CSV table of C-alpha atoms in Angstrom, one decimal:
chain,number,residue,atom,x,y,z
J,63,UNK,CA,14.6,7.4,11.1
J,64,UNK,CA,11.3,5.3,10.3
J,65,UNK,CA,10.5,7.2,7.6
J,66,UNK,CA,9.9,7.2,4.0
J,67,UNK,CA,10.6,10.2,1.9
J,68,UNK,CA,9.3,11.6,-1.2
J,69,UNK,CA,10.0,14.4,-3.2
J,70,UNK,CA,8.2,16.5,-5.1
J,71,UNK,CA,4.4,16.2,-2.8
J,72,UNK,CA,3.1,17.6,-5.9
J,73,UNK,CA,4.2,18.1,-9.6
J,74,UNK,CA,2.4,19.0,-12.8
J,75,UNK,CA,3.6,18.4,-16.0
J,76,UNK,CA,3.1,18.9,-19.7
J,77,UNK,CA,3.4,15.7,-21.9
J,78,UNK,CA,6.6,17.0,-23.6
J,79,UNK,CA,8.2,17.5,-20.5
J,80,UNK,CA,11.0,15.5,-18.7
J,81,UNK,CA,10.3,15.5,-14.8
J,82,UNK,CA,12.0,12.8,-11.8
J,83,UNK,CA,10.0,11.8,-8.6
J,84,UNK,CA,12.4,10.9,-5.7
J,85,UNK,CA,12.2,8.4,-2.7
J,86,UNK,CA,14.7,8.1,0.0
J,87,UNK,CA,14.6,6.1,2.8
J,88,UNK,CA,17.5,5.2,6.3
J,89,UNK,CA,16.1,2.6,7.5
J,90,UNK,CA,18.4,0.0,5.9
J,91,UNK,CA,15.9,-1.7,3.7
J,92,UNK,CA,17.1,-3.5,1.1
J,93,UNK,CA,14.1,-3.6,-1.4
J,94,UNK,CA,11.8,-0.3,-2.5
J,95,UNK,CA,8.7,-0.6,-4.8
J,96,UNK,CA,6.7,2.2,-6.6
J,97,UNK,CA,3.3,1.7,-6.8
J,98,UNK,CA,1.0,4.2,-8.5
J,99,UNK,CA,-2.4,5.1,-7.0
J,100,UNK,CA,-5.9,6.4,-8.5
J,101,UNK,CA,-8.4,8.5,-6.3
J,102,UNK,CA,-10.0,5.6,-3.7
J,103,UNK,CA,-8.2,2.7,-5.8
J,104,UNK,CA,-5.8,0.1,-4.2
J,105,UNK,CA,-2.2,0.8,-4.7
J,106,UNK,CA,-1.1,-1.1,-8.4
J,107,UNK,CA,2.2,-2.3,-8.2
J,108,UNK,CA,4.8,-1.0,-10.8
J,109,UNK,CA,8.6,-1.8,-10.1
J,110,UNK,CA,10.3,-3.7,-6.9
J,111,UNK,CA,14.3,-4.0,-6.8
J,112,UNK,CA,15.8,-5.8,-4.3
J,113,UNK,CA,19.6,-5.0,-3.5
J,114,UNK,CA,19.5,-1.8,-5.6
J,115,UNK,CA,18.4,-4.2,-8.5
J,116,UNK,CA,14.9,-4.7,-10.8
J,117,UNK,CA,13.3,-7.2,-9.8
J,118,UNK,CA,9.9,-6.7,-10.9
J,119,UNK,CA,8.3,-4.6,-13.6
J,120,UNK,CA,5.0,-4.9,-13.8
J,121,UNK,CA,4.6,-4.2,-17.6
J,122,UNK,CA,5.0,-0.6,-17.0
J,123,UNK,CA,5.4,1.6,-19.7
J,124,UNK,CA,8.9,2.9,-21.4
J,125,UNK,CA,7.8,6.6,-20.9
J,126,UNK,CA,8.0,5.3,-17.0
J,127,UNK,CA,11.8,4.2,-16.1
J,128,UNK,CA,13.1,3.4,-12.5
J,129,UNK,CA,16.4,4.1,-11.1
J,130,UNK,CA,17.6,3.2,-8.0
J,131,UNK,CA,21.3,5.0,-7.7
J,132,UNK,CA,21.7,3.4,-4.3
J,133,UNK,CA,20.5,1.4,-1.4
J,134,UNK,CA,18.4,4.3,0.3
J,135,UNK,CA,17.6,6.0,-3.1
J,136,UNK,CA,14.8,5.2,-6.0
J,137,UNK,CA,13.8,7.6,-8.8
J,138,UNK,CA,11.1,7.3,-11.5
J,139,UNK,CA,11.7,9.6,-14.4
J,140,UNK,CA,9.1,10.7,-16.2
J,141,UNK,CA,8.9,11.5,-19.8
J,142,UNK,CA,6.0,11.9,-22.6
J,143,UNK,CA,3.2,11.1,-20.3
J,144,UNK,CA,-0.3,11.3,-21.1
J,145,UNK,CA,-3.1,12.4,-18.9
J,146,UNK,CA,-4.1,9.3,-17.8
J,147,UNK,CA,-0.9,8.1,-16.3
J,148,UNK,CA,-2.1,11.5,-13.6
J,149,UNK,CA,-1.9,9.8,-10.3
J,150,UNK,CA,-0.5,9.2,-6.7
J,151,UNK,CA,2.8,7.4,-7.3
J,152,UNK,CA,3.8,6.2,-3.9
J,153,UNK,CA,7.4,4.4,-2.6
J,154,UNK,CA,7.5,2.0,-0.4
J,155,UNK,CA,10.2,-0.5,1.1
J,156,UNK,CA,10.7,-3.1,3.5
J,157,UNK,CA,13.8,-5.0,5.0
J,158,UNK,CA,13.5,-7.6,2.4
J,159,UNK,CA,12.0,-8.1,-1.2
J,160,UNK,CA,8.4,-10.5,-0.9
J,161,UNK,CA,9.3,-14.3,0.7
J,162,UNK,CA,10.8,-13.1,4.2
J,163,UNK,CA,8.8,-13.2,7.3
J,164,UNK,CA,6.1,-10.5,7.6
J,165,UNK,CA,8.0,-7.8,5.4
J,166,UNK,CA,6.1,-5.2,6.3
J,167,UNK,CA,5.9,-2.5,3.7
J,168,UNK,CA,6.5,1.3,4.6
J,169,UNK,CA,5.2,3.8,2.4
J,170,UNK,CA,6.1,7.1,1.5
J,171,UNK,CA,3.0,9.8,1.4
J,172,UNK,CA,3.5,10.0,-2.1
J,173,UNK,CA,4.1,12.6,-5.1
J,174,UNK,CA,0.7,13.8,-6.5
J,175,UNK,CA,1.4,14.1,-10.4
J,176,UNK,CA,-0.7,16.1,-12.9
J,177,UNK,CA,0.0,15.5,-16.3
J,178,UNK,CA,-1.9,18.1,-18.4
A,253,UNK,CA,-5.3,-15.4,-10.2
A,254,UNK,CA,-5.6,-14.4,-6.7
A,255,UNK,CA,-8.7,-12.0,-5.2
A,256,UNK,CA,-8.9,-9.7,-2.2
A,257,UNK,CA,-12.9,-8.3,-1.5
A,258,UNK,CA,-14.2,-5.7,0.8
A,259,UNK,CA,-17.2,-3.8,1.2
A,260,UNK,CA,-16.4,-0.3,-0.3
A,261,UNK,CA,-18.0,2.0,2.4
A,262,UNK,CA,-18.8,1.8,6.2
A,263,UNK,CA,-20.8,4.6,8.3
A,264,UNK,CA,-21.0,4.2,12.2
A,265,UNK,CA,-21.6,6.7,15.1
A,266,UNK,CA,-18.7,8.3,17.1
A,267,UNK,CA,-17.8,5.8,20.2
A,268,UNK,CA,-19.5,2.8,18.4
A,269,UNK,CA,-17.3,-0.6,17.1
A,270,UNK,CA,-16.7,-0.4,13.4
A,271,UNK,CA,-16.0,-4.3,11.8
A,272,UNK,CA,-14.3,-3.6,8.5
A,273,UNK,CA,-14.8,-7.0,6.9
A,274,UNK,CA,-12.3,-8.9,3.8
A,275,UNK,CA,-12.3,-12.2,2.3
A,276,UNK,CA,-9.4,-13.3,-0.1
A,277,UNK,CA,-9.0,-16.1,-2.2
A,278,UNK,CA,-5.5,-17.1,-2.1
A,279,UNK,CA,-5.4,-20.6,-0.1
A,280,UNK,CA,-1.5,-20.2,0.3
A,281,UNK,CA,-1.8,-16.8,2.2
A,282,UNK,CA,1.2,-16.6,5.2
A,283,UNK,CA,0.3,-13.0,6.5
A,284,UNK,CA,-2.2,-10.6,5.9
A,285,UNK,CA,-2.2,-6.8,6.6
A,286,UNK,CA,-4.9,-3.8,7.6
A,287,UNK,CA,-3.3,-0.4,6.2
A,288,UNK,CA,-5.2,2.7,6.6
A,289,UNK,CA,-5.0,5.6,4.3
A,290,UNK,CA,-6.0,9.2,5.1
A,291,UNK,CA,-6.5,11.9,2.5
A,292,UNK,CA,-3.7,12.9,0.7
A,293,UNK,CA,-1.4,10.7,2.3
A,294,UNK,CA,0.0,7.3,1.9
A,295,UNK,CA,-0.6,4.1,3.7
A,296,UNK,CA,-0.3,3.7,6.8
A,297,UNK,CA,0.5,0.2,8.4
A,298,UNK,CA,-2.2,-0.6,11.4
A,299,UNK,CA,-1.7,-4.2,11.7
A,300,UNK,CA,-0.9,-7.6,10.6
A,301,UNK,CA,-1.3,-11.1,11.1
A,302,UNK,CA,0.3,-15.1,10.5
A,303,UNK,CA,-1.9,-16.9,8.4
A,304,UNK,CA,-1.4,-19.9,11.5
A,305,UNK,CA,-2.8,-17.1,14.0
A,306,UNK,CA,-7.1,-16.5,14.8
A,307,UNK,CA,-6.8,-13.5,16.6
A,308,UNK,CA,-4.9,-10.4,17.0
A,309,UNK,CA,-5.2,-7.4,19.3
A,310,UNK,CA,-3.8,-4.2,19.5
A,311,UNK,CA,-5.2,-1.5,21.9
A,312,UNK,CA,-8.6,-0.5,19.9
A,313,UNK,CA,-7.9,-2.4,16.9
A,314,UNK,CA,-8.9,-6.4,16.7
A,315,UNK,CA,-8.2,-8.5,13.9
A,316,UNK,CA,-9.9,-11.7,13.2
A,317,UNK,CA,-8.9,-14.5,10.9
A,318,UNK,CA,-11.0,-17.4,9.8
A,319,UNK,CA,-8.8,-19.4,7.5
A,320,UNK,CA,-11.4,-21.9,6.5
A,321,UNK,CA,-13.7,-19.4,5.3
A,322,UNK,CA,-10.9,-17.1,3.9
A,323,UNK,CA,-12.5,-14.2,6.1
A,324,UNK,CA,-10.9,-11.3,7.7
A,325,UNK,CA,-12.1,-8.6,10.0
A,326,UNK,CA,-10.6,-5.2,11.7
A,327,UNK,CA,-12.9,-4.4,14.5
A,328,UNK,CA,-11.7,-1.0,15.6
A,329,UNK,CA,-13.4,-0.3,19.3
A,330,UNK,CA,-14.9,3.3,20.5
A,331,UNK,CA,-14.1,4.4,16.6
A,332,UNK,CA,-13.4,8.7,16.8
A,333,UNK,CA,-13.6,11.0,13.9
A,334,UNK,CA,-9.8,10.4,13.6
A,335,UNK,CA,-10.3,6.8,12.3
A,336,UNK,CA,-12.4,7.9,9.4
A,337,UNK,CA,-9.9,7.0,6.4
A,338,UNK,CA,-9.8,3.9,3.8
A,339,UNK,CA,-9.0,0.9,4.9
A,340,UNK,CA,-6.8,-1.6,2.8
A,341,UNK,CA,-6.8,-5.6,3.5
A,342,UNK,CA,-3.6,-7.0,1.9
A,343,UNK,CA,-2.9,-10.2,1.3
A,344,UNK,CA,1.0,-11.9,1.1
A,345,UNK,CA,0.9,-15.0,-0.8
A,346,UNK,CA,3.3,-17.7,-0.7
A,347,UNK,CA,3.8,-17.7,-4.8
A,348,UNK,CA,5.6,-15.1,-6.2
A,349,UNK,CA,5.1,-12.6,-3.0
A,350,UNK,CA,3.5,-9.9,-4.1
A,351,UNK,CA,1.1,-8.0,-1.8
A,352,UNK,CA,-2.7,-7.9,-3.4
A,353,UNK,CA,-4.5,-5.3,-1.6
A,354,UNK,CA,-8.4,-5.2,-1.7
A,355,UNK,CA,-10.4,-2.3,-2.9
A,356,UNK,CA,-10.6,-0.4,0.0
A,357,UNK,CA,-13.4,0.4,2.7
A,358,UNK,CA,-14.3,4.0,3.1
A,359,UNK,CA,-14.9,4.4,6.9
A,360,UNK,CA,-17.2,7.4,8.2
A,361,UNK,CA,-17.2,8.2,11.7
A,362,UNK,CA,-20.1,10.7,12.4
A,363,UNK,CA,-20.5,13.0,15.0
C-alpha cells in the first residue's frame, strides 16, 4: 500500500458545527503533516508530528486541533470555522520527520471543505 | 527567511519540450523536489534531486540544477495533454527542514 488516504473528499460545514477530516496511511511512516491549500496556491504547512507526536504547529488556530490516535492515523477536528478557513486541507507523510535523507513527502488527495 | 520563485503559467504545443523554470534562495538547500498537481487532486511527487547533483533524468522528465545560480529546471520532453497540471518546485533546507514550495507554474499543453 503506497497510498495516502483521506476521508471525507468533500465536506461543507456551517460555522457552528463540529466536523473531523481523517488521514490514514500503511506505509509505515513515522511522521504526517496537514497542510491546507487555496485554489492554485502552494501547499501552507499547518501541523507535523513525528512518532505520533506534535512537532510543529504552525500558529494555527485553536478552532483547528490535530490528533494523531496512532502511527498510521491523523485527524483535524474542526470547530467554529469561518469562511475563510474554506480550503483543500491535504495529509501527507514520509518515513521520517524533515533532517533525513530525501524524505520524500506522500500526499493524500485531500478533503475539499466548505465552510458557509 | 527563505524564497522559492517560479513563473506562474506556461503554454506549449502538444509533442513540444516544456522547461518549467525555479530559483530559490536558500544557500543550505540538500534536495529539491518537482511535484505536480492536477485538478482536484493532491500532489503528486515527479522527481527530486541532491543539492551535490547537476543533472537528473527520468524517462521524459529532466531536471537541471545550477547551484551557483540557485536555478532549477524540469524539462519535460514530447509534453501530451496529460502533463497539463501545476507544477510545484520545493525546496528542503538544511535549518529547521521544512519544505518551502514555490508558487506553482500552471502548464498548458494545447492541442
Amino acid at each position: 500500500d503506497t497510498e495516502v488516504t483521506q476521508t471525507p473528499k468533500h465536506l461543507v460545514m456551517g460555522m457552528t458545527n463540529k466536523k473531523s477530516l481523517k488521514c490514514e496511511q500503511h506505509m509505515g511512516h513515522r511522521a504526517m503533516y496537514w497542510y491546507k491549500q487555496k485554489a492554485k496556491k502552494p501547499p501552507e504547512l499547518m501541523f507535523v508530528y513525528s512518532y505520533e507526536k506534535l512537532s510543529i504547529n504552525e500558529s494555527v488556530p485553536s478552532r483547528f486541533s490535530p490528533e494523531c490516535p496512532n502511527s498510521s492515523l491523523l485527524n483535524l477536528h474542526l470547530h467554529a470555522l469561518q469562511p475563510e478557513d474554506s480550503a483543500l486541507y491535504l495529509c501527507a507523510s514520509s518515513q521520517e520527520m524533515w533532517g533525513s535523507g530525501a524524505n520524500v513527502l506522500t500526499f493524500g488527495a485531500g478533503s475539499r471543505l466548505t465552510v458557509l | 527567511g527563505e524564497d522559492v520563485e517560479q513563473s506562474l503559467f506556461l503554454s506549449v504545443r502538444e509533442g513540444d519540450s516544456s522547461v518549467i523554470n525555479c530559483t530559490y534562495t536558500d544557500s543550505s538547500s540538500t534536495y529539491l523536489y518537482w511535484y505536480k498537481q492536477e485538478p482536484g487532486a493532491g500532489l503528486q511527487l515527479l522527481t527530486y534531486i541532491f543539492s551535490n547533483m547537476d543533472m537528473k533524468q527520468d524517462q521524459r522528465l529532466t531536471v537541471l540544477l545550477n547551484k551557483k545560480d540557485k536555478h532549477l529546471s524540469l524539462r519535460i520532453a514530447d509534453t501530451q495533454t496529460g502533463d497539463s497540471a501545476i507544477y510545484f518546485c520545493a525546496d528542503l533546507n538544511n535549518q529547521g527542514g521544512k519544505l518551502i514550495f514555490g508558487q506553482g507554474t500552471e502548464l498548458s499543453v494545447k492541442p
